[in-house]
mmCIF file of C-alpha atoms and ligand atoms in Angstrom:
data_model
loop_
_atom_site.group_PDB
_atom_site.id
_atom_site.type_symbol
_atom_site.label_atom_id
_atom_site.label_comp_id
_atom_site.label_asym_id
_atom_site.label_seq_id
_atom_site.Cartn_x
_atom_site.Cartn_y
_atom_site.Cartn_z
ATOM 1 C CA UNK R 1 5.368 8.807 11.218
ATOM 2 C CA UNK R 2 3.855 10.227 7.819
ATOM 3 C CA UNK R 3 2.838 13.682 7.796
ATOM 4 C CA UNK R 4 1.574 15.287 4.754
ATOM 5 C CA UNK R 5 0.704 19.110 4.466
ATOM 6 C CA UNK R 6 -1.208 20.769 2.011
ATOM 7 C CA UNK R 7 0.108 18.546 -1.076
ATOM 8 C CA UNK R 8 -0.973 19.143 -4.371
ATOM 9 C CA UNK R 9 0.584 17.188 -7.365
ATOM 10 C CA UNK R 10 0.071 16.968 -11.024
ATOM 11 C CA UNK R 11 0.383 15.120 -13.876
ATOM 12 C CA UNK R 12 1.181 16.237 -17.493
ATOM 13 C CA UNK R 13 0.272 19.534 -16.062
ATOM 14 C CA UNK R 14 -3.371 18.452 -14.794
ATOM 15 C CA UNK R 15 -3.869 18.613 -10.780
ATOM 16 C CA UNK R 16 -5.100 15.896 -9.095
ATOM 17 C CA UNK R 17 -4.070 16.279 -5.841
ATOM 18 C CA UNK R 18 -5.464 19.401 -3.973
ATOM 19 C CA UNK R 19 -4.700 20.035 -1.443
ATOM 20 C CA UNK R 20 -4.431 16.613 1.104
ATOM 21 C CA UNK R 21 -3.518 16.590 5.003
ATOM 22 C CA UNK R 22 -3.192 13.693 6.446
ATOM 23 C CA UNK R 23 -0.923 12.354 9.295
ATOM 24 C CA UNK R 24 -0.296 8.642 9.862
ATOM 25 C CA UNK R 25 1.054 7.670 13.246
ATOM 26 C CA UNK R 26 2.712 4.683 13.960
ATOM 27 C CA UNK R 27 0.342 1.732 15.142
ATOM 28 C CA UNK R 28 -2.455 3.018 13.112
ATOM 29 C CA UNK R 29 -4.318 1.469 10.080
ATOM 30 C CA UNK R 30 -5.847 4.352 7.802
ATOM 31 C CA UNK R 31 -8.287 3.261 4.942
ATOM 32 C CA UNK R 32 -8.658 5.918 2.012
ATOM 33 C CA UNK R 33 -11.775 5.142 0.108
ATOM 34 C CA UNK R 34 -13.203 7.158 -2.651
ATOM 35 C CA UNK R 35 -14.711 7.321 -6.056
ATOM 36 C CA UNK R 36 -12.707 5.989 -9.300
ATOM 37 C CA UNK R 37 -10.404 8.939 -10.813
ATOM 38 C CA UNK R 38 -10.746 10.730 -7.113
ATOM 39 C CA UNK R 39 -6.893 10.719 -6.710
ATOM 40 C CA UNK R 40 -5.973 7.201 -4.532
ATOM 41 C CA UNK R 41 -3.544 6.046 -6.162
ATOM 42 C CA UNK R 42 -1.796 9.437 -7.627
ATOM 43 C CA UNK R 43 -2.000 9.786 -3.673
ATOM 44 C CA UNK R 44 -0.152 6.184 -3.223
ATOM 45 C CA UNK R 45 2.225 7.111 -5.733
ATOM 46 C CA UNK R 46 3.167 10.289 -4.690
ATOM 47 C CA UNK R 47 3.940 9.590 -1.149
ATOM 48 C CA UNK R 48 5.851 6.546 -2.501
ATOM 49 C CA UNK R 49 7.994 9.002 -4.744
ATOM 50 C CA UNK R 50 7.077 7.509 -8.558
ATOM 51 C CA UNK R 51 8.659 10.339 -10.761
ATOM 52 C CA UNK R 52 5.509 11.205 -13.099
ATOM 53 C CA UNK R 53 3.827 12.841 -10.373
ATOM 54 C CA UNK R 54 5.160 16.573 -9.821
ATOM 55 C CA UNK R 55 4.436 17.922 -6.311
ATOM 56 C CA UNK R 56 3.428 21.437 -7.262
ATOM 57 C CA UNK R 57 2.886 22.526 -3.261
ATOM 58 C CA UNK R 58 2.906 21.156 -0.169
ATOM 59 C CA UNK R 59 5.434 18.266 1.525
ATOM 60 C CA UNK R 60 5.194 14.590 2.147
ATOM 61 C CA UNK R 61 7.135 13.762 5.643
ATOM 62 C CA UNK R 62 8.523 10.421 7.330
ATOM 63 C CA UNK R 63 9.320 10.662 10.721
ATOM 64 C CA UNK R 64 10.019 14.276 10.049
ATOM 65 C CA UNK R 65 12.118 14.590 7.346
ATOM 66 C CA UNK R 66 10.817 15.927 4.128
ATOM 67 C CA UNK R 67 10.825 13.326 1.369
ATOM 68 C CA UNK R 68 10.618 15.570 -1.763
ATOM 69 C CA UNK R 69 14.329 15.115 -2.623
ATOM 70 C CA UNK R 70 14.139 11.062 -1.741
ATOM 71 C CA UNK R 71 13.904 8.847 -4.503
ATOM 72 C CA UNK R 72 11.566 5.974 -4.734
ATOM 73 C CA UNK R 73 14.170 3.560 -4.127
ATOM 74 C CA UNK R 74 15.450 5.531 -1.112
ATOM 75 C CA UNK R 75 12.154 6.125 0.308
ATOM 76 C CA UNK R 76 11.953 1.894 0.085
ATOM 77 C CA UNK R 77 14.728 1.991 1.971
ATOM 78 C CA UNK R 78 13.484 4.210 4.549
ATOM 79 C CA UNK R 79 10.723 1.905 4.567
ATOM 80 C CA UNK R 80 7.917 2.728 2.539
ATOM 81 C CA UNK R 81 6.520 -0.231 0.518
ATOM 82 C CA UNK R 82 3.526 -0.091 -1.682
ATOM 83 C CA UNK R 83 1.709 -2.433 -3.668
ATOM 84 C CA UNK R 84 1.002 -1.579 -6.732
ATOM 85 C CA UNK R 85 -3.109 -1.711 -8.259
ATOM 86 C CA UNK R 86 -1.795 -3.270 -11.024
ATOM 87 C CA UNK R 87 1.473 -4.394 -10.398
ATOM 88 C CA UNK R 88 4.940 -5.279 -13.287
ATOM 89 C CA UNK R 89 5.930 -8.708 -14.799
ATOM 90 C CA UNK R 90 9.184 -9.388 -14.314
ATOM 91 C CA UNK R 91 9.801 -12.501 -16.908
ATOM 92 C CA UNK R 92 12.546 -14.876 -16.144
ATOM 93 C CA UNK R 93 13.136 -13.737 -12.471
ATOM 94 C CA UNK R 94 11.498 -16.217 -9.877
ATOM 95 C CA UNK R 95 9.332 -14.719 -6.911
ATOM 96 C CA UNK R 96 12.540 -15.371 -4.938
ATOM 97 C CA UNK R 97 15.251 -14.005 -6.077
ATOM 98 C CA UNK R 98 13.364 -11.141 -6.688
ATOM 99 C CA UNK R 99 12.775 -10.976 -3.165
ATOM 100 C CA UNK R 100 16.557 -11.768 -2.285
ATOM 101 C CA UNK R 101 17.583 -8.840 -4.200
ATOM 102 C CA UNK R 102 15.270 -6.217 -2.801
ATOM 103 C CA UNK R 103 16.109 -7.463 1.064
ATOM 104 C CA UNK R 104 19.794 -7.088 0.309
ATOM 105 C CA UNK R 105 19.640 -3.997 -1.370
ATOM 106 C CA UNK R 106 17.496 -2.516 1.415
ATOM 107 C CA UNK R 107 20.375 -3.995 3.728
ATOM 108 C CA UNK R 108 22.936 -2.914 1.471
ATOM 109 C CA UNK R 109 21.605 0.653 1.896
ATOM 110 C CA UNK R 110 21.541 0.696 5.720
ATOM 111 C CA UNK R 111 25.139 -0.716 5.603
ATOM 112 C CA UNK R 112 24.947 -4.377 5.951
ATOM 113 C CA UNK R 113 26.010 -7.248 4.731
ATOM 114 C CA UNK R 114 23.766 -9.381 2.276
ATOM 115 C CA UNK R 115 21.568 -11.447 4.532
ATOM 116 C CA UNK R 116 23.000 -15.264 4.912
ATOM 117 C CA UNK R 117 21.744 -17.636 2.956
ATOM 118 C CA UNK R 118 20.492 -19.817 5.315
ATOM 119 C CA UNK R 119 18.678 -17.053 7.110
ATOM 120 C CA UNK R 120 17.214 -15.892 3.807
ATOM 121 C CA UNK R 121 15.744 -19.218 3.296
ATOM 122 C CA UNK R 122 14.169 -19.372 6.730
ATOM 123 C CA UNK R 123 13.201 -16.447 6.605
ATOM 124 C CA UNK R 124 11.087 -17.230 3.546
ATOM 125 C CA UNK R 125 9.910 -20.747 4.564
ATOM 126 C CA UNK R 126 8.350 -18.763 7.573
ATOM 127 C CA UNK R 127 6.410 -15.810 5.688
ATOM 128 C CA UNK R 128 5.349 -17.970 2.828
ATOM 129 C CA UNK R 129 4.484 -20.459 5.442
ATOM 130 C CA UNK R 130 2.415 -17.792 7.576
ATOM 131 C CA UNK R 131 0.586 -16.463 4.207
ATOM 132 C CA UNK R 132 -0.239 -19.685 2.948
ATOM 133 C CA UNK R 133 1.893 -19.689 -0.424
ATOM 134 C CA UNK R 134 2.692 -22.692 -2.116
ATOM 135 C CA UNK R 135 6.262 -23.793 -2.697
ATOM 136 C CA UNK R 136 5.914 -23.935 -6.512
ATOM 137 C CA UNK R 137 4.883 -20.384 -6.653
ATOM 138 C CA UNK R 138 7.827 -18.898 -5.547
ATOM 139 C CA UNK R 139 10.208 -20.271 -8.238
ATOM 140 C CA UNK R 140 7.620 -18.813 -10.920
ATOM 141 C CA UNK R 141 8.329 -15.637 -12.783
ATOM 142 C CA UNK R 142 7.648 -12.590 -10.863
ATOM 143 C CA UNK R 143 3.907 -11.810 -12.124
ATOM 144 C CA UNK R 144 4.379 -13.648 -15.272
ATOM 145 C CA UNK R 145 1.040 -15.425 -15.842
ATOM 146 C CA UNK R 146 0.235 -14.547 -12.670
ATOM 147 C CA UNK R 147 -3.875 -14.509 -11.392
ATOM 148 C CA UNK R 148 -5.496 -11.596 -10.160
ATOM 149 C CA UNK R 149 -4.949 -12.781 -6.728
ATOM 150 C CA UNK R 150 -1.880 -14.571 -7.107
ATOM 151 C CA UNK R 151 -0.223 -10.912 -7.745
ATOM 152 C CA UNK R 152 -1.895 -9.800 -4.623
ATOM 153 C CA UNK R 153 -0.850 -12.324 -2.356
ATOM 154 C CA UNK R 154 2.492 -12.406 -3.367
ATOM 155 C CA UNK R 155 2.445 -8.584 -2.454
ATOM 156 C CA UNK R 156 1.408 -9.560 0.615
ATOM 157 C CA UNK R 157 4.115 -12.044 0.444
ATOM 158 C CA UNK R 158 6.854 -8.803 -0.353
ATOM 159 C CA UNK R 159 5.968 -6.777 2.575
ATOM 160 C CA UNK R 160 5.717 -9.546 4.804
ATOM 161 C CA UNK R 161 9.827 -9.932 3.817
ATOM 162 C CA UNK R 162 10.551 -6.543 4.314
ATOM 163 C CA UNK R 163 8.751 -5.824 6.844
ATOM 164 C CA UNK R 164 8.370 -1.642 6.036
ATOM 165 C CA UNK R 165 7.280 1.319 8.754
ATOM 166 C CA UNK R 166 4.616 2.131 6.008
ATOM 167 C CA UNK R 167 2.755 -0.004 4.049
ATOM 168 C CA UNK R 168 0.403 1.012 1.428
ATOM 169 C CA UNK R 169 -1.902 -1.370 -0.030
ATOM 170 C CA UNK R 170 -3.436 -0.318 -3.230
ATOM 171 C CA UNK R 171 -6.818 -2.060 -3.705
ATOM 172 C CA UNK R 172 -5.805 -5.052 -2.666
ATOM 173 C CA UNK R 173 -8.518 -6.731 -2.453
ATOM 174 C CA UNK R 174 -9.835 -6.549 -5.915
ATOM 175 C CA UNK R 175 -9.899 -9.816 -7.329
ATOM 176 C CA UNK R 176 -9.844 -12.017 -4.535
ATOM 177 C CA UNK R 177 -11.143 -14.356 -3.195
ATOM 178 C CA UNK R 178 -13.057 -14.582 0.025
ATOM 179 C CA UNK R 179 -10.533 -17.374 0.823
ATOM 180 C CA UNK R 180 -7.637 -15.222 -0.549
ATOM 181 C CA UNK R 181 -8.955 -12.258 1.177
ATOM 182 C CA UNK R 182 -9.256 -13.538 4.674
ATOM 183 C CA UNK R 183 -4.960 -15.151 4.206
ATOM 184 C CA UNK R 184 -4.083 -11.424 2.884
ATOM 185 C CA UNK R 185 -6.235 -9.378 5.494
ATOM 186 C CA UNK R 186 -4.531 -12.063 8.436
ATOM 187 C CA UNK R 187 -0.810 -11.543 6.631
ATOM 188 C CA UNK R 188 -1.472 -8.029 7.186
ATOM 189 C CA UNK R 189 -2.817 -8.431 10.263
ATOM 190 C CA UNK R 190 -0.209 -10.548 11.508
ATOM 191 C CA UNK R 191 2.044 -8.249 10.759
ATOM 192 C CA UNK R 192 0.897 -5.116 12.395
ATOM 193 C CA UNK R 193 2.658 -3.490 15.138
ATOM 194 C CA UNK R 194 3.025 -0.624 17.066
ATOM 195 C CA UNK R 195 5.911 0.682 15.358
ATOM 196 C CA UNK R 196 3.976 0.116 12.311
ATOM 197 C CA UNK R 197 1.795 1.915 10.085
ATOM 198 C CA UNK R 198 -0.594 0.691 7.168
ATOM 199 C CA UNK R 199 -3.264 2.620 4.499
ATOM 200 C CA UNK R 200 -5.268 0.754 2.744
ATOM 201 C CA UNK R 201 -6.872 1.935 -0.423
ATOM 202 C CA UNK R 202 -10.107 0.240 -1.052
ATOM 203 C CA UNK R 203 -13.472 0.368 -2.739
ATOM 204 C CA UNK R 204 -15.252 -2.493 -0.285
ATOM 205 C CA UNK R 205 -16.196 -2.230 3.176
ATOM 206 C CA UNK R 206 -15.369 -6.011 2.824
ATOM 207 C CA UNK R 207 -11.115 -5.715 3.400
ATOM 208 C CA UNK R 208 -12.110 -3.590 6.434
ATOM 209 C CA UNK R 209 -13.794 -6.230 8.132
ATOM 210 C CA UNK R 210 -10.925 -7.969 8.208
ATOM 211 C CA UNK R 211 -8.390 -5.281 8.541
ATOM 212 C CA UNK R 212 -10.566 -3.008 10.797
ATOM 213 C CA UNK R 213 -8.968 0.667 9.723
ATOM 214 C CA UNK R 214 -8.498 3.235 13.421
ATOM 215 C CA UNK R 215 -9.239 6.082 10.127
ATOM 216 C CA UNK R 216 -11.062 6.004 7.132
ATOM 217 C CA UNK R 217 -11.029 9.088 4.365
ATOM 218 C CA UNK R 218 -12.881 9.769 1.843
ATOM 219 C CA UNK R 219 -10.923 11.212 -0.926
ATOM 220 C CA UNK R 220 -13.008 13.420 -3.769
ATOM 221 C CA UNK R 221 -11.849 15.374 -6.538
ATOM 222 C CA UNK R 222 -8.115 15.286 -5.300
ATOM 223 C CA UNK R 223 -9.488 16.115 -1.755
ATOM 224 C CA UNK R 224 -9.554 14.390 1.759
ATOM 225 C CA UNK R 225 -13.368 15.486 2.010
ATOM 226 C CA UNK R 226 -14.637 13.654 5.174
ATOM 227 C CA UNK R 227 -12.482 11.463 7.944
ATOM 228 C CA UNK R 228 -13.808 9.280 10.760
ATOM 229 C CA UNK R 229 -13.899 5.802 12.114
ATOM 230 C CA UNK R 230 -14.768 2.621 10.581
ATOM 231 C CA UNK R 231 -18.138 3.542 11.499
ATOM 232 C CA UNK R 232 -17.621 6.001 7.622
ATOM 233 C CA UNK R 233 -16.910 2.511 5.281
ATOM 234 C CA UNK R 234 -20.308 1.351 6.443
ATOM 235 C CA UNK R 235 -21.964 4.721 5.872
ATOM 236 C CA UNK R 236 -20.505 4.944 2.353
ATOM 237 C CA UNK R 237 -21.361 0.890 1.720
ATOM 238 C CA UNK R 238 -25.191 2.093 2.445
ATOM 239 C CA UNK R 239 -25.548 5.368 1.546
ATOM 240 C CA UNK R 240 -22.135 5.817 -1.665
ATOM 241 C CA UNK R 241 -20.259 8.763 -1.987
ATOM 242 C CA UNK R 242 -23.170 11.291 -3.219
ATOM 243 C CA UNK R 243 -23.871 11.481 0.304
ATOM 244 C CA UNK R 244 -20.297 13.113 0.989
ATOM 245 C CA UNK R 245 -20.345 14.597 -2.456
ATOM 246 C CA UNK R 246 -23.601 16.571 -1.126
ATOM 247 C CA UNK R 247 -22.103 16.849 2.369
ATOM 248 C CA UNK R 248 -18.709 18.246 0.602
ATOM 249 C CA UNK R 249 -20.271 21.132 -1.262
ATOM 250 C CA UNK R 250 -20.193 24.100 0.776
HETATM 251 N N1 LIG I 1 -0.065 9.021 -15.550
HETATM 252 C C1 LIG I 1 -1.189 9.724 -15.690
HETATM 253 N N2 LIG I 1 -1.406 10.484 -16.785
HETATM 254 C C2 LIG I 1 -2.556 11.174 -16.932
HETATM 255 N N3 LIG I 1 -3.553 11.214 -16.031
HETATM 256 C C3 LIG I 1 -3.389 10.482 -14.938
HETATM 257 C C4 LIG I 1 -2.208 9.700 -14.688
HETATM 258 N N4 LIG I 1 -2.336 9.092 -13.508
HETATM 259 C C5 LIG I 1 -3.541 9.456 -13.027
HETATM 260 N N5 LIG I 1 -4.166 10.286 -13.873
HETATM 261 C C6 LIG I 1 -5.503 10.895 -13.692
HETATM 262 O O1 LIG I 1 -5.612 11.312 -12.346
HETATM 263 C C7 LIG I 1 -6.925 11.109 -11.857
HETATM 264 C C8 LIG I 1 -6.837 10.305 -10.555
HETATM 265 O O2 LIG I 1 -6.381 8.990 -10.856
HETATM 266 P P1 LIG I 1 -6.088 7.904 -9.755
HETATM 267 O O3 LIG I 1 -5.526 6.712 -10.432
HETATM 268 O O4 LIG I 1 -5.288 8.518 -8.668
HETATM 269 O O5 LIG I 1 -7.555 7.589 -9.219
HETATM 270 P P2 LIG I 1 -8.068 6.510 -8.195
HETATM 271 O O6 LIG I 1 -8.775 7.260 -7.114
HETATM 272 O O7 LIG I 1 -6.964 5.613 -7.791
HETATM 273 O O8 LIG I 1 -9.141 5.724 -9.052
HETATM 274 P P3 LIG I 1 -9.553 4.165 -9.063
HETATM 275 O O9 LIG I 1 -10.555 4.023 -7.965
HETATM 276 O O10 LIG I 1 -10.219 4.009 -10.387
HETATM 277 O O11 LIG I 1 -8.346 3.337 -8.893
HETATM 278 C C9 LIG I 1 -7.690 10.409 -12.967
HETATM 279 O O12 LIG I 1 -8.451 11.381 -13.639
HETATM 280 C C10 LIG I 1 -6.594 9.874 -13.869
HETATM 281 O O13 LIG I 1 -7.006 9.807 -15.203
HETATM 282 MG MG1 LIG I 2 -6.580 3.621 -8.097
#
């Protein structure tokens, strides 16, 4: 599903990314941990197209077509979705229509018709239902006065609606609650299939004992420097990442 070769980006002409390969096949749930400032998010953002990023080598593939001239509303459409770590206010537009205007416009770009209202509304009874949101929060303000974990959930609450191929969670679980943990690690859960694919960025072995990763990589200095199971998260919980920082150095 997501193939990436040899990708190197910068930004404001200082590299971050050097040199990643990674492949993501659908089904699979890949975890990409690493120190602060080691590249996860530029990683996140790069594959999800934001425009500050330059690819200076290398390619970013979906189901193998090269994404480098796809914008990030496109790739959406093709559906990627990331959360965002720290994610926009939108004042004065409620949770909802927020949402009814992204599924339509991803409809919209695959040729059909705005979804019907009555399906929209079922269709958001039953996702806000299954994450455990509360009526009253989805006439709020996108973000606006949001808490920590209210932003998360309700990202959990956007892919849930729009249901991408590729999710990418970016450090979702900071902030949460055990309680909001476990309803955003099920959502996720709940929603994983084998046409699929999910990578979550995280700092905690915690999120991946509820979302149990097939993959977890350790990203350093811009580099994927050691992959394995989920067998690695509980290595790095014990031993932190100067063990693969020594390992790494060749
Ligand atoms: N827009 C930007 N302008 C300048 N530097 C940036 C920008 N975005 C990222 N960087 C730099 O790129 C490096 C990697 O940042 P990135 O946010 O990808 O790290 P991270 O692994 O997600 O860290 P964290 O665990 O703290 O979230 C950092 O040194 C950061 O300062
Ligand atoms: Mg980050």
């Amino acid at each position: 599903m997501l193939k990436i070769n040899n990708l190197h980006a910068s930004v404001e002409d200082k590299d971050i990314l050097k040199g990643i390969n990674l492949q993501v096949n659908a089904g699979e749930v890949h975890a990409i941990m690493g120190p602060n400032g080691s590249g996860k998010s530029t990683l996140a953002s790069v594959i999800a197209g934001k425009e500050e990023f330059e690819v200076t080598q290398g390619s970013v593939e979906l189901d193998g077509e090269d994404l480098e001239d796809s914008a990030p509303e496109e790739r959406a459409h093709k559906g990627i979705f990331m959360s965002f770590q720290y994610p926009v206010e939108i004042p004065g537009v409620s949770v909802t229509n927020f949402m009814k205007t992204a599924i339509n416009e991803s409809r919209k770009a695959r040729g059909l018709e705005d979804m019907p209202a009555n399906e929209m509304l079922k269709l958001i009874r039953e996702k806000s239902e299954m994450l455990e949101i509360d009526r009253k929060f989805l006439s709020r303000s996108l973000n606006e006065g949001f808490s920590g974990g209210e932003k998360k959930r309700n990202e959990i609450f956007q892919m849930a609606m729009l249901e991408p191929k590729l999710a990418i969670l970016d450090e979702t679980d900071s902030g949460l609650d055990i309680d909001a943990l476990r309803i955003v690690a099920n959502g996720v859960n709940k929603l994983k299939s084998k046409d699929n694919a999910v990578i979550v960025i995280t700092h905690y072995q915690r999120l991946l004992e509820y979302i149990v990763p097939d993959f977890v990589h350790v990203l350093h200095d811009g580099k994927i420097v050691k992959s394995g199971g989920k067998e690695l998260a509980f290595q790095l919980e014990e031993k932190g990442y100067d063990w693969i920082k020594n390992e790494a150095v060749v």
